[in-house]
Amino acid sequence: MSFFRGITAFSRLRSRLIQSSNSLGSVRGLQLQSSDQDLRSQLVELIPEQQERLKKLKADHAKTQLGNITVDMVIGGMRGMTGLLWETSLLDPEEGIRFRGLSIPECQQLLPAARPGGEPLPEGLFWLLLTGKVPSKEQVDALSKELHIRSTVPDHVYKAIDALPLSAHPMTQFTTGVMALQVQSQFQKAYENGISKAKFWEPTYEDSLNLIAQLPVVASYIYRRVYKNGLAISADNSLDYGANFSRMLGFDDPKMQELMRLYVTIHSDHEGGNVSAHTAHLVASALSDPYLSFGAALNGLAGPLHGLANQEVLLWIKSVVEECGENITTEQLKEYVWKTLKSGKVVPGYGHGVLRKTDPRYTCQREFALKHLPDDPLFQLVSKLYEVVPSILTELGKVKNPWPNVDAHSGVLLNHFGLTEARYFTVLFGVSRSIGICSQLIWDRALGLPLERPKSVTMAWLENHCKKSAV
Ligand code: NMX
Ligand code: MLT
């Protein structure tokens, strides 16, 4: 154990020395530059017009109805109840997610890529979510550089993670790392120093960029700590966000870099009502800083009905292979699915709270697999499941969406390139989700959105209300 800790400490120091060669002073330099290349300057221009837009909406339509609230919405997890303002993306039940109006295929076509015709750079998606504009390659490259400059993780963060046993779930280690990062919150300091409400968005922006920049470093530290004997790999500042994350995890294959770019792009945002985004938005409405809010979001993401489903899917697929072998017949597969359902479990990766068709995030991962790993046996099993599961879930009679979601596919792609440790998968989801959540948190503060505090009622209140309504 002490040998292990020795290696960890040495490699950690090495990676930190490389990171700290970037001075924080140059971040300020970048931010002060007012040019098209600078994300912050774009926000400075956009914020007043969006504030006016919200003011007008309030003045003209404050009492316009958005539908009726029914009892089943109150006791059924608020499904179908419109109750949140979330600017960065919108989910259509049939068509799937649009990021600032762009579908996933449109993002793949329009956002800058590292290679011609390649997958979008997640930095470009971040720019799009934050500003509503498609950035140029130069703008994205400048943002990549800025994120590198901001990526130095303080020493105490590694120590906080190291205090946990190696057996702690990677998501527990990740949330611990995020809470340790919170010590550097500029929002918290500014609030303590009496910052005016009109300026709240500025330290929120700083915290958000620092958090997004540092998460891959923390996440890969956890991966290397748990699965690779603590041998950390240093960042390469010449690489983009996705490729550098892949490198720090230990994967240099250009196809894996492309997968990471796609993965981080498509998991980033799914409008505001999903558990992680909603949690962050709620917590941030109390003026908790982005670290506190995102830490809370991660705890929701770690649940098996939400982000942990990607772990569950690969473990379940591997259990199918273990029991029935790789050349499983359709009949055997049907039997296995029924066995899962009859034992009171869900089929992971299928179903959704809002979607009513196949998730386009599933479809684009399938296209990636067809292009890069068509013969992978687990990919072929995922394809077979697509033929078998929806009709069984439909037969069950109660499942509103029998089609696959994003998590049904992600694990087999990572597994193909050597990232086989299913328990780690939700951490990757978390790194990506920071991009959507932080983009919206900046707008929450820029628009001055209030404390979130819906009304709750008791069963007795509902019974009385229904009795009175029936008269
Ligand atoms: N397997 C078995 N039963 C299911 C499934 C499934 N994949 N999906 C829904 N059901 C059941 C659900 O448990 C509920 O049963 P009961 O009335 O006995 O409680 C019934 O069908 C109705 O549920 P829905 O209204 O269709 O779904 P809901 O909106 O409540 O839940 C999920 C949505 C995503 C939680 C649910 O579909 C599920 O548990 N899926 C499997 C887990 C999963 O893949 N989660 C990842 C979602 C995406 N993400 O990344 O967050
Ligand atoms: C997500 O990406 O957050 C999931 O698909 C869950 C959801 O949208 O409710």
Short mmCIF file of C-alpha atoms and ligand atoms in Angstrom, two decimals:
data_model
loop_
_atom_site.label_atom_id
_atom_site.label_comp_id
_atom_site.label_asym_id
_atom_site.label_seq_id
_atom_site.Cartn_x
_atom_site.Cartn_y
_atom_site.Cartn_z
CA MET A 1 0.00 0.00 0.00
CA SER A 2 2.79 2.45 0.89
CA PHE A 3 4.50 1.54 -2.42
CA PHE A 4 1.26 2.33 -4.23
CA ARG A 5 0.96 5.67 -2.45
CA GLY A 6 4.57 6.45 -3.39
CA ILE A 7 3.87 5.96 -7.08
CA THR A 8 0.68 7.98 -6.78
CA ALA A 9 2.41 10.88 -5.12
CA PHE A 10 5.25 10.89 -7.65
CA SER A 11 3.04 10.74 -10.72
CA ARG A 12 0.66 13.29 -9.27
CA LEU A 13 3.49 15.71 -8.65
CA ARG A 14 4.76 15.17 -12.18
CA SER A 15 1.40 15.91 -13.75
CA ARG A 16 0.88 18.94 -11.52
CA LEU A 17 4.29 20.38 -12.42
CA ILE A 18 3.39 20.17 -16.10
CA GLN A 19 0.00 21.78 -15.52
CA SER A 20 1.32 24.58 -13.36
CA SER A 21 3.70 25.73 -16.08
CA ASN A 22 0.65 27.65 -17.32
CA SER A 23 0.29 30.82 -15.32
CA LEU A 24 -3.14 31.93 -14.16
CA GLY A 25 -2.12 35.46 -15.07
CA SER A 26 -2.57 34.64 -18.73
CA VAL A 27 -6.21 33.63 -18.07
CA ARG A 28 -6.84 37.21 -17.03
CA GLY A 29 -5.03 38.38 -20.13
CA LEU A 30 -7.30 36.26 -22.30
CA GLN A 31 -10.43 37.46 -20.56
CA LEU A 32 -9.55 41.11 -20.83
CA GLN A 33 -9.06 40.88 -24.56
CA SER A 34 -12.26 42.06 -26.16
CA SER A 35 -12.48 40.31 -29.49
CA ASP A 36 -14.63 37.90 -31.44
CA GLN A 37 -12.35 35.13 -30.23
CA ASP A 38 -13.36 35.66 -26.60
CA LEU A 39 -16.39 33.85 -25.19
CA ARG A 40 -16.79 36.25 -22.28
CA SER A 41 -16.97 39.31 -24.53
CA GLN A 42 -19.77 37.65 -26.47
CA LEU A 43 -21.71 37.15 -23.26
CA VAL A 44 -21.20 40.78 -22.24
CA GLU A 45 -22.95 41.73 -25.48
CA LEU A 46 -25.72 39.15 -25.22
CA ILE A 47 -26.76 39.56 -21.60
CA PRO A 48 -28.52 42.97 -21.78
CA GLU A 49 -30.65 41.92 -24.77
CA GLN A 50 -31.67 38.64 -23.12
CA GLN A 51 -32.50 40.47 -19.87
CA GLU A 52 -34.79 42.79 -21.87
CA ARG A 53 -36.38 39.77 -23.59
CA LEU A 54 -37.23 38.15 -20.25
CA LYS A 55 -38.52 41.47 -18.86
CA LYS A 56 -40.88 41.82 -21.84
CA LEU A 57 -42.07 38.22 -21.54
CA LYS A 58 -42.92 38.89 -17.89
CA ALA A 59 -44.61 42.22 -18.61
CA ASP A 60 -46.69 40.95 -21.54
CA HIS A 61 -47.50 37.35 -20.57
CA ALA A 62 -47.08 36.81 -16.83
CA LYS A 63 -50.60 35.33 -16.51
CA THR A 64 -50.75 33.35 -19.79
CA GLN A 65 -51.65 29.72 -18.97
CA LEU A 66 -49.32 26.87 -19.88
CA GLY A 67 -51.70 23.99 -19.18
CA ASN A 68 -53.46 22.42 -16.22
CA ILE A 69 -51.82 20.66 -13.34
CA THR A 70 -53.48 17.33 -12.61
CA VAL A 71 -53.28 15.02 -9.61
CA ASP A 72 -51.26 12.42 -11.52
CA MET A 73 -48.63 15.08 -12.26
CA VAL A 74 -48.30 15.88 -8.55
CA ILE A 75 -48.00 12.25 -7.46
CA GLY A 76 -46.27 11.07 -10.62
CA GLY A 77 -42.94 12.86 -10.47
CA MET A 78 -44.19 16.07 -12.17
CA ARG A 79 -44.20 14.35 -15.59
CA GLY A 80 -45.52 16.69 -18.30
CA MET A 81 -45.62 19.69 -15.95
CA THR A 82 -43.93 22.72 -17.50
CA GLY A 83 -42.20 24.50 -14.67
CA LEU A 84 -38.64 25.48 -15.52
CA LEU A 85 -36.87 28.02 -17.67
CA TRP A 86 -33.87 26.35 -19.39
CA GLU A 87 -32.36 28.15 -22.35
CA THR A 88 -29.58 25.91 -23.57
CA SER A 89 -31.56 22.98 -25.01
CA LEU A 90 -35.08 21.70 -25.60
CA LEU A 91 -36.29 18.10 -25.77
CA ASP A 92 -38.99 17.00 -28.18
CA PRO A 93 -40.56 13.66 -27.15
CA GLU A 94 -40.52 12.34 -30.73
CA GLU A 95 -37.47 14.00 -32.21
CA GLY A 96 -35.10 14.20 -29.24
CA ILE A 97 -32.75 16.91 -28.08
CA ARG A 98 -31.92 20.17 -29.83
CA PHE A 99 -29.00 22.20 -28.52
CA ARG A 100 -29.96 25.86 -29.04
CA GLY A 101 -32.20 24.71 -31.88
CA LEU A 102 -29.69 22.33 -33.49
CA SER A 103 -30.28 18.58 -33.65
CA ILE A 104 -27.38 16.17 -33.06
CA PRO A 105 -26.81 15.54 -36.83
CA GLU A 106 -26.85 19.33 -37.36
CA CYS A 107 -24.28 19.80 -34.59
CA GLN A 108 -22.15 17.09 -36.18
CA GLN A 109 -22.36 18.98 -39.45
CA LEU A 110 -21.96 22.55 -38.23
CA LEU A 111 -19.73 22.57 -35.15
CA PRO A 112 -15.96 22.71 -35.68
CA ALA A 113 -14.17 19.36 -35.60
CA ALA A 114 -10.56 18.34 -34.96
CA ARG A 115 -10.41 16.53 -38.30
CA PRO A 116 -12.36 17.05 -41.53
CA GLY A 117 -15.76 15.36 -41.25
CA GLY A 118 -14.97 14.29 -37.69
CA GLU A 119 -17.01 14.51 -34.50
CA PRO A 120 -17.75 17.95 -33.03
CA LEU A 121 -15.38 19.48 -30.49
CA PRO A 122 -17.17 19.71 -27.09
CA GLU A 123 -15.71 23.20 -26.60
CA GLY A 124 -17.72 24.25 -29.66
CA LEU A 125 -20.87 22.80 -28.16
CA PHE A 126 -20.16 24.73 -24.95
CA TRP A 127 -19.83 27.92 -26.98
CA LEU A 128 -23.11 27.14 -28.75
CA LEU A 129 -24.97 26.40 -25.51
CA LEU A 130 -23.72 29.56 -23.86
CA THR A 131 -24.16 32.02 -26.73
CA GLY A 132 -26.67 30.37 -29.09
CA LYS A 133 -24.12 30.85 -31.90
CA VAL A 134 -22.06 28.35 -33.87
CA PRO A 135 -18.42 29.25 -33.21
CA SER A 136 -15.62 29.35 -35.76
CA LYS A 137 -12.69 26.94 -35.48
CA GLU A 138 -10.50 29.84 -34.32
CA GLN A 139 -12.93 30.69 -31.52
CA VAL A 140 -13.02 27.06 -30.43
CA ASP A 141 -9.23 26.78 -30.51
CA ALA A 142 -8.96 29.89 -28.32
CA LEU A 143 -11.46 28.38 -25.87
CA SER A 144 -9.50 25.07 -25.81
CA LYS A 145 -6.39 27.05 -24.86
CA GLU A 146 -8.23 28.98 -22.19
CA LEU A 147 -9.54 25.75 -20.67
CA HIS A 148 -6.00 24.35 -20.57
CA ILE A 149 -4.81 27.47 -18.77
CA ARG A 150 -7.57 27.09 -16.20
CA SER A 151 -7.01 23.35 -15.65
CA THR A 152 -4.61 23.36 -12.68
CA VAL A 153 -6.16 21.35 -9.85
CA PRO A 154 -5.12 22.36 -6.31
CA ASP A 155 -3.20 19.81 -4.28
CA HIS A 156 -5.79 19.41 -1.54
CA VAL A 157 -8.25 18.00 -4.11
CA TYR A 158 -6.04 14.96 -4.72
CA LYS A 159 -5.59 14.57 -0.96
CA ALA A 160 -9.35 14.63 -0.39
CA ILE A 161 -9.81 11.90 -3.01
CA ASP A 162 -6.88 9.91 -1.62
CA ALA A 163 -8.60 9.92 1.79
CA LEU A 164 -11.29 7.63 0.34
CA PRO A 165 -10.74 3.88 0.00
CA LEU A 166 -10.01 2.67 -3.53
CA SER A 167 -13.22 0.68 -3.29
CA ALA A 168 -15.33 3.86 -3.00
CA HIS A 169 -17.56 4.20 -6.04
CA PRO A 170 -15.87 6.43 -8.67
CA MET A 171 -18.89 8.76 -8.52
CA THR A 172 -18.37 9.19 -4.75
CA GLN A 173 -14.72 10.01 -5.43
CA PHE A 174 -15.74 12.41 -8.19
CA THR A 175 -18.25 14.32 -6.05
CA THR A 176 -15.64 14.49 -3.29
CA GLY A 177 -13.19 15.99 -5.80
CA VAL A 178 -15.77 18.56 -6.92
CA MET A 179 -16.53 19.54 -3.33
CA ALA A 180 -12.80 19.96 -2.69
CA LEU A 181 -12.54 22.17 -5.81
CA GLN A 182 -15.27 24.38 -4.30
CA VAL A 183 -12.69 25.88 -1.95
CA GLN A 184 -11.58 28.05 -4.90
CA SER A 185 -15.07 29.39 -5.70
CA GLN A 186 -14.89 32.98 -6.87
CA PHE A 187 -18.66 33.35 -6.54
CA GLN A 188 -18.55 32.46 -2.86
CA LYS A 189 -15.74 34.97 -2.21
CA ALA A 190 -17.44 37.70 -4.22
CA TYR A 191 -20.71 37.14 -2.34
CA GLU A 192 -18.91 37.33 0.99
CA ASN A 193 -17.43 40.63 -0.21
CA GLY A 194 -20.87 42.02 -1.03
CA ILE A 195 -21.00 41.75 -4.85
CA SER A 196 -24.09 43.37 -6.38
CA LYS A 197 -26.78 41.15 -7.95
CA ALA A 198 -26.14 42.70 -11.38
CA LYS A 199 -22.65 41.18 -11.35
CA PHE A 200 -23.51 37.69 -10.08
CA TRP A 201 -22.98 36.14 -13.50
CA GLU A 202 -19.32 37.21 -13.64
CA PRO A 203 -17.88 35.01 -10.84
CA THR A 204 -20.39 32.31 -11.90
CA TYR A 205 -18.74 32.41 -15.33
CA GLU A 206 -15.26 32.18 -13.78
CA ASP A 207 -16.24 29.26 -11.54
CA SER A 208 -17.96 27.49 -14.44
CA LEU A 209 -15.00 27.71 -16.79
CA ASN A 210 -12.58 26.65 -14.06
CA LEU A 211 -14.83 23.72 -13.13
CA ILE A 212 -15.27 22.53 -16.72
CA ALA A 213 -11.50 22.86 -17.27
CA GLN A 214 -10.54 20.95 -14.14
CA LEU A 215 -13.08 18.11 -14.21
CA PRO A 216 -11.23 15.95 -16.78
CA VAL A 217 -8.08 16.22 -14.64
CA VAL A 218 -9.96 15.12 -11.50
CA ALA A 219 -11.90 12.44 -13.38
CA SER A 220 -8.83 10.90 -15.00
CA TYR A 221 -6.96 11.05 -11.68
CA ILE A 222 -9.73 8.88 -10.19
CA TYR A 223 -9.62 6.45 -13.13
CA ARG A 224 -5.86 6.04 -12.92
CA ARG A 225 -6.00 5.83 -9.10
CA VAL A 226 -8.60 3.07 -9.05
CA TYR A 227 -7.76 1.04 -12.14
CA LYS A 228 -4.16 1.82 -13.19
CA ASN A 229 -2.17 1.64 -9.94
CA GLY A 230 -2.25 5.41 -9.49
CA LEU A 231 -0.02 6.07 -12.47
CA ALA A 232 -1.35 9.46 -13.59
CA ILE A 233 -0.78 10.73 -17.13
CA SER A 234 -0.01 14.39 -17.70
CA ALA A 235 -2.12 16.69 -19.85
CA ASP A 236 -1.07 17.59 -23.39
CA ASN A 237 -1.92 21.25 -23.90
CA SER A 238 -1.75 20.91 -27.67
CA LEU A 239 -4.83 18.67 -27.63
CA ASP A 240 -8.49 19.63 -27.57
CA TYR A 241 -10.70 18.94 -24.53
CA GLY A 242 -11.94 15.49 -25.64
CA ALA A 243 -8.63 14.20 -26.95
CA ASN A 244 -6.76 15.44 -23.88
CA PHE A 245 -9.29 13.80 -21.57
CA SER A 246 -8.89 10.55 -23.50
CA ARG A 247 -5.10 10.88 -23.22
CA MET A 248 -5.17 11.52 -19.45
CA LEU A 249 -7.35 8.43 -19.02
CA GLY A 250 -4.70 6.47 -20.94
CA PHE A 251 -6.22 6.15 -24.43
CA ASP A 252 -4.35 7.65 -27.39
CA ASP A 253 -6.13 5.84 -30.22
CA PRO A 254 -7.45 8.57 -32.59
CA LYS A 255 -10.75 6.69 -32.82
CA MET A 256 -11.11 6.78 -29.05
CA GLN A 257 -10.38 10.52 -29.16
CA GLU A 258 -13.18 10.90 -31.68
CA LEU A 259 -15.47 8.82 -29.46
CA MET A 260 -14.65 11.03 -26.47
CA ARG A 261 -15.46 14.18 -28.47
CA LEU A 262 -18.80 12.69 -29.49
CA TYR A 263 -19.49 11.33 -26.01
CA VAL A 264 -18.81 14.63 -24.24
CA THR A 265 -20.86 16.53 -26.82
CA ILE A 266 -24.01 14.40 -26.70
CA HIS A 267 -24.18 13.86 -22.91
CA SER A 268 -23.79 17.56 -22.10
CA ASP A 269 -27.37 18.76 -21.89
CA HIS A 270 -30.90 17.34 -22.03
CA GLU A 271 -33.07 20.35 -21.23
CA GLY A 272 -33.67 21.30 -17.60
CA GLY A 273 -35.99 18.71 -16.07
CA ASN A 274 -33.66 15.71 -15.90
CA VAL A 275 -32.53 14.87 -12.38
CA SER A 276 -28.97 16.23 -12.62
CA ALA A 277 -29.78 19.48 -14.45
CA HIS A 278 -32.85 20.15 -12.35
CA THR A 279 -30.91 19.52 -9.14
CA ALA A 280 -28.15 21.92 -10.15
CA HIS A 281 -30.69 24.59 -11.13
CA LEU A 282 -32.57 24.18 -7.84
CA VAL A 283 -29.47 24.31 -5.66
CA ALA A 284 -28.04 27.25 -7.62
CA SER A 285 -31.31 29.14 -7.14
CA ALA A 286 -30.31 29.51 -3.48
CA LEU A 287 -27.19 31.29 -4.83
CA SER A 288 -25.05 28.27 -4.08
CA ASP A 289 -22.00 28.53 -6.35
CA PRO A 290 -21.44 26.31 -9.43
CA TYR A 291 -19.29 23.81 -7.50
CA LEU A 292 -21.96 23.26 -4.83
CA SER A 293 -24.69 23.07 -7.46
CA PHE A 294 -22.81 20.73 -9.78
CA GLY A 295 -21.76 18.52 -6.83
CA ALA A 296 -25.46 18.12 -5.99
CA ALA A 297 -26.21 17.33 -9.64
CA LEU A 298 -23.60 14.55 -9.61
CA ASN A 299 -25.30 12.92 -6.66
CA GLY A 300 -28.48 12.70 -8.74
CA LEU A 301 -26.57 11.51 -11.78
CA ALA A 302 -25.18 8.67 -9.64
CA GLY A 303 -28.65 7.09 -9.36
CA PRO A 304 -29.38 3.95 -11.46
CA LEU A 305 -32.52 5.40 -13.06
CA HIS A 306 -30.44 8.35 -14.31
CA GLY A 307 -26.70 8.47 -15.14
CA LEU A 308 -25.69 5.22 -13.47
CA ALA A 309 -27.75 3.40 -16.10
CA ASN A 310 -24.67 3.40 -18.38
CA GLN A 311 -22.84 1.26 -15.81
CA GLU A 312 -25.88 -0.98 -15.38
CA VAL A 313 -26.21 -1.53 -19.14
CA LEU A 314 -22.68 -2.85 -19.65
CA LEU A 315 -22.85 -5.04 -16.53
CA TRP A 316 -26.21 -6.40 -17.72
CA ILE A 317 -24.92 -7.05 -21.26
CA LYS A 318 -21.89 -8.84 -19.82
CA SER A 319 -24.19 -10.94 -17.63
CA VAL A 320 -26.14 -11.94 -20.76
CA VAL A 321 -22.91 -13.11 -22.41
CA GLU A 322 -21.78 -14.89 -19.25
CA GLU A 323 -25.01 -16.84 -19.04
CA CYS A 324 -25.78 -17.47 -22.71
CA GLY A 325 -22.46 -16.97 -24.57
CA GLU A 326 -21.69 -14.50 -27.37
CA ASN A 327 -23.66 -16.34 -30.06
CA ILE A 328 -26.94 -15.93 -28.27
CA THR A 329 -30.12 -16.68 -30.22
CA THR A 330 -33.07 -14.28 -30.40
CA GLU A 331 -35.14 -16.72 -28.31
CA GLN A 332 -32.47 -16.91 -25.59
CA LEU A 333 -32.24 -13.12 -25.54
CA LYS A 334 -36.02 -12.74 -25.18
CA GLU A 335 -35.93 -15.22 -22.29
CA TYR A 336 -33.16 -13.26 -20.58
CA VAL A 337 -35.06 -9.98 -20.90
CA TRP A 338 -38.19 -11.60 -19.43
CA LYS A 339 -36.12 -13.11 -16.63
CA THR A 340 -34.80 -9.62 -15.77
CA LEU A 341 -38.31 -8.14 -15.75
CA LYS A 342 -39.81 -11.02 -13.75
CA SER A 343 -37.15 -10.58 -11.07
CA GLY A 344 -38.52 -7.04 -10.50
CA LYS A 345 -35.71 -5.20 -12.29
CA VAL A 346 -35.78 -2.69 -15.13
CA VAL A 347 -34.08 -3.31 -18.48
CA PRO A 348 -31.33 -0.69 -18.22
CA GLY A 349 -30.90 1.67 -21.16
CA TYR A 350 -34.54 1.47 -22.23
CA GLY A 351 -37.37 3.90 -21.48
CA HIS A 352 -37.43 7.62 -20.76
CA GLY A 353 -39.29 10.21 -18.75
CA VAL A 354 -39.94 12.43 -21.79
CA LEU A 355 -38.73 10.74 -25.00
CA ARG A 356 -41.23 8.54 -26.84
CA LYS A 357 -38.97 7.36 -29.69
CA THR A 358 -35.42 6.02 -30.01
CA ASP A 359 -33.04 8.57 -28.45
CA PRO A 360 -31.03 10.30 -31.23
CA ARG A 361 -28.04 10.03 -28.88
CA TYR A 362 -28.43 6.24 -29.22
CA THR A 363 -28.69 6.57 -33.01
CA CYS A 364 -25.53 8.64 -33.41
CA GLN A 365 -23.58 6.20 -31.24
CA ARG A 366 -24.91 3.35 -33.39
CA GLU A 367 -23.68 5.20 -36.47
CA PHE A 368 -20.29 5.62 -34.82
CA ALA A 369 -20.19 1.87 -34.12
CA LEU A 370 -21.21 0.98 -37.68
CA LYS A 371 -18.38 3.16 -38.95
CA HIS A 372 -15.62 2.18 -36.52
CA LEU A 373 -16.44 -1.19 -34.90
CA PRO A 374 -19.09 -3.02 -36.93
CA ASP A 375 -17.74 -6.46 -36.00
CA ASP A 376 -17.52 -5.92 -32.24
CA PRO A 377 -19.52 -8.80 -30.66
CA LEU A 378 -20.99 -6.60 -27.90
CA PHE A 379 -22.08 -4.01 -30.47
CA GLN A 380 -23.82 -6.80 -32.33
CA LEU A 381 -25.53 -7.83 -29.10
CA VAL A 382 -26.68 -4.22 -28.56
CA SER A 383 -28.15 -4.30 -32.09
CA LYS A 384 -29.93 -7.58 -31.34
CA LEU A 385 -31.37 -6.10 -28.14
CA TYR A 386 -32.83 -3.26 -30.23
CA GLU A 387 -34.77 -5.88 -32.17
CA VAL A 388 -35.95 -7.73 -29.07
CA VAL A 389 -36.50 -5.35 -26.13
CA PRO A 390 -39.04 -2.78 -27.45
CA SER A 391 -41.71 -5.38 -28.26
CA ILE A 392 -41.28 -7.04 -24.84
CA LEU A 393 -41.54 -3.71 -22.99
CA THR A 394 -44.62 -2.88 -25.09
CA GLU A 395 -46.13 -6.26 -24.18
CA LEU A 396 -45.60 -5.38 -20.50
CA GLY A 397 -48.32 -2.79 -21.04
CA LYS A 398 -47.18 -0.07 -18.67
CA VAL A 399 -43.93 1.23 -20.17
CA LYS A 400 -44.53 4.57 -21.91
CA ASN A 401 -41.39 4.45 -24.02
CA PRO A 402 -40.06 1.01 -25.02
CA TRP A 403 -37.16 2.46 -27.05
CA PRO A 404 -33.47 2.71 -26.12
CA ASN A 405 -31.97 5.81 -24.51
CA VAL A 406 -28.41 7.18 -24.59
CA ASP A 407 -27.13 4.69 -22.00
CA ALA A 408 -28.11 1.62 -24.02
CA HIS A 409 -25.16 2.20 -26.31
CA SER A 410 -22.35 4.15 -24.67
CA GLY A 411 -20.75 1.33 -22.67
CA VAL A 412 -19.99 -1.04 -25.54
CA LEU A 413 -18.20 1.73 -27.43
CA LEU A 414 -15.95 2.56 -24.47
CA ASN A 415 -15.45 -1.15 -23.80
CA HIS A 416 -14.31 -1.66 -27.41
CA PHE A 417 -11.45 0.84 -26.99
CA GLY A 418 -10.31 -0.67 -23.68
CA LEU A 419 -12.24 1.44 -21.18
CA THR A 420 -13.90 -1.65 -19.76
CA GLU A 421 -14.56 -0.58 -16.17
CA ALA A 422 -18.33 -0.08 -16.08
CA ARG A 423 -18.34 1.39 -12.57
CA TYR A 424 -16.41 4.38 -13.96
CA PHE A 425 -18.79 5.23 -16.81
CA THR A 426 -21.04 7.67 -14.95
CA VAL A 427 -18.00 9.86 -14.19
CA LEU A 428 -17.63 10.40 -17.95
CA PHE A 429 -21.30 11.36 -18.13
CA GLY A 430 -20.68 13.79 -15.26
CA VAL A 431 -17.74 15.52 -16.96
CA SER A 432 -19.91 16.08 -20.02
CA ARG A 433 -23.00 17.20 -18.08
CA SER A 434 -20.98 20.03 -16.49
CA ILE A 435 -20.97 21.75 -19.90
CA GLY A 436 -24.77 21.99 -20.14
CA ILE A 437 -25.38 22.66 -16.46
CA CYS A 438 -22.75 25.39 -16.16
CA SER A 439 -23.93 27.12 -19.36
CA GLN A 440 -27.41 27.40 -17.89
CA LEU A 441 -26.17 28.41 -14.41
CA ILE A 442 -24.39 31.40 -15.98
CA TRP A 443 -27.68 32.41 -17.60
CA ASP A 444 -29.61 31.78 -14.36
CA ARG A 445 -27.49 34.45 -12.71
CA ALA A 446 -27.35 36.76 -15.76
CA LEU A 447 -31.16 36.73 -15.99
CA GLY A 448 -31.56 37.11 -12.23
CA LEU A 449 -33.77 34.02 -11.93
CA PRO A 450 -35.30 33.70 -8.47
CA LEU A 451 -35.18 31.11 -5.70
CA GLU A 452 -36.97 27.93 -6.82
CA ARG A 453 -39.70 26.97 -4.40
CA PRO A 454 -42.69 25.02 -5.76
CA LYS A 455 -45.76 24.38 -3.59
CA SER A 456 -46.20 20.92 -2.12
CA VAL A 457 -49.40 19.40 -0.73
CA THR A 458 -50.36 16.39 1.40
CA MET A 459 -52.53 13.42 0.38
CA ALA A 460 -55.28 14.81 2.65
CA TRP A 461 -55.07 18.15 0.81
CA LEU A 462 -55.42 16.36 -2.53
CA GLU A 463 -58.36 14.26 -1.28
CA ASN A 464 -60.19 17.34 0.01
CA HIS A 465 -59.45 19.26 -3.17
CA CYS A 466 -60.79 16.43 -5.36
CA LYS A 467 -63.90 16.05 -3.15
CA LYS A 468 -64.65 19.77 -3.50
CA SER A 469 -63.99 19.70 -7.28
CA ALA A 470 -66.43 16.78 -7.71
CA VAL A 471 -69.34 18.73 -6.16
N1 NMX B 1 -37.68 -1.75 -17.86
C1 NMX B 1 -38.70 -2.20 -17.09
N2 NMX B 1 -39.70 -1.41 -16.67
C2 NMX B 1 -39.72 -0.14 -17.11
C3 NMX B 1 -38.72 0.37 -17.95
C4 NMX B 1 -37.66 -0.49 -18.32
N3 NMX B 1 -36.63 -0.07 -19.07
N4 NMX B 1 -39.01 1.67 -18.21
C5 NMX B 1 -40.13 1.96 -17.54
N5 NMX B 1 -40.57 0.86 -16.86
C6 NMX B 1 -41.71 0.75 -15.96
C7 NMX B 1 -41.53 1.71 -14.80
O1 NMX B 1 -40.65 1.17 -13.83
C8 NMX B 1 -42.94 1.90 -14.35
O2 NMX B 1 -43.31 0.74 -13.62
P1 NMX B 1 -44.24 0.85 -12.29
O3 NMX B 1 -45.51 1.51 -12.74
O4 NMX B 1 -44.41 -0.57 -11.87
O5 NMX B 1 -43.49 1.68 -11.31
C9 NMX B 1 -43.72 1.88 -15.65
O6 NMX B 1 -42.89 1.19 -16.60
C10 NMX B 1 -44.05 3.25 -16.19
O7 NMX B 1 -42.86 4.00 -16.29
P2 NMX B 1 -42.68 5.12 -17.43
O8 NMX B 1 -43.72 6.16 -17.20
O9 NMX B 1 -42.63 4.49 -18.77
O10 NMX B 1 -41.21 5.67 -17.14
P3 NMX B 1 -40.74 6.79 -16.08
O11 NMX B 1 -40.89 8.11 -16.72
O12 NMX B 1 -41.42 6.59 -14.77
O13 NMX B 1 -39.23 6.40 -15.88
C11 NMX B 1 -37.05 5.75 -16.58
C12 NMX B 1 -38.28 6.64 -16.86
C13 NMX B 1 -35.91 6.18 -17.48
C14 NMX B 1 -36.63 5.93 -15.13
C15 NMX B 1 -37.46 4.28 -16.85
O14 NMX B 1 -37.81 4.12 -18.21
C16 NMX B 1 -36.38 3.28 -16.48
O15 NMX B 1 -36.31 2.89 -15.30
N6 NMX B 1 -35.50 2.87 -17.45
C17 NMX B 1 -34.38 2.02 -17.15
C18 NMX B 1 -33.25 2.81 -16.49
C19 NMX B 1 -32.59 3.72 -17.49
O16 NMX B 1 -32.24 3.35 -18.60
N7 NMX B 1 -32.38 4.97 -17.08
C20 NMX B 1 -31.61 5.94 -17.90
C21 NMX B 1 -32.44 7.10 -18.42
C22 NMX B 1 -31.59 8.03 -19.24
N8 NMX B 1 -30.59 8.73 -18.41
O17 NMX B 1 -29.43 8.75 -18.75
O18 NMX B 1 -30.92 9.34 -17.41
C1 MLT B 2 -30.55 12.84 -19.48
O1 MLT B 2 -29.72 12.91 -20.39
O2 MLT B 2 -30.56 13.64 -18.53
C2 MLT B 2 -31.50 11.68 -19.48
O3 MLT B 2 -31.84 11.28 -20.77
C3 MLT B 2 -32.66 11.82 -18.55
C4 MLT B 2 -33.70 12.86 -18.86
O4 MLT B 2 -33.63 13.60 -19.81
O5 MLT B 2 -34.67 12.90 -18.05
#
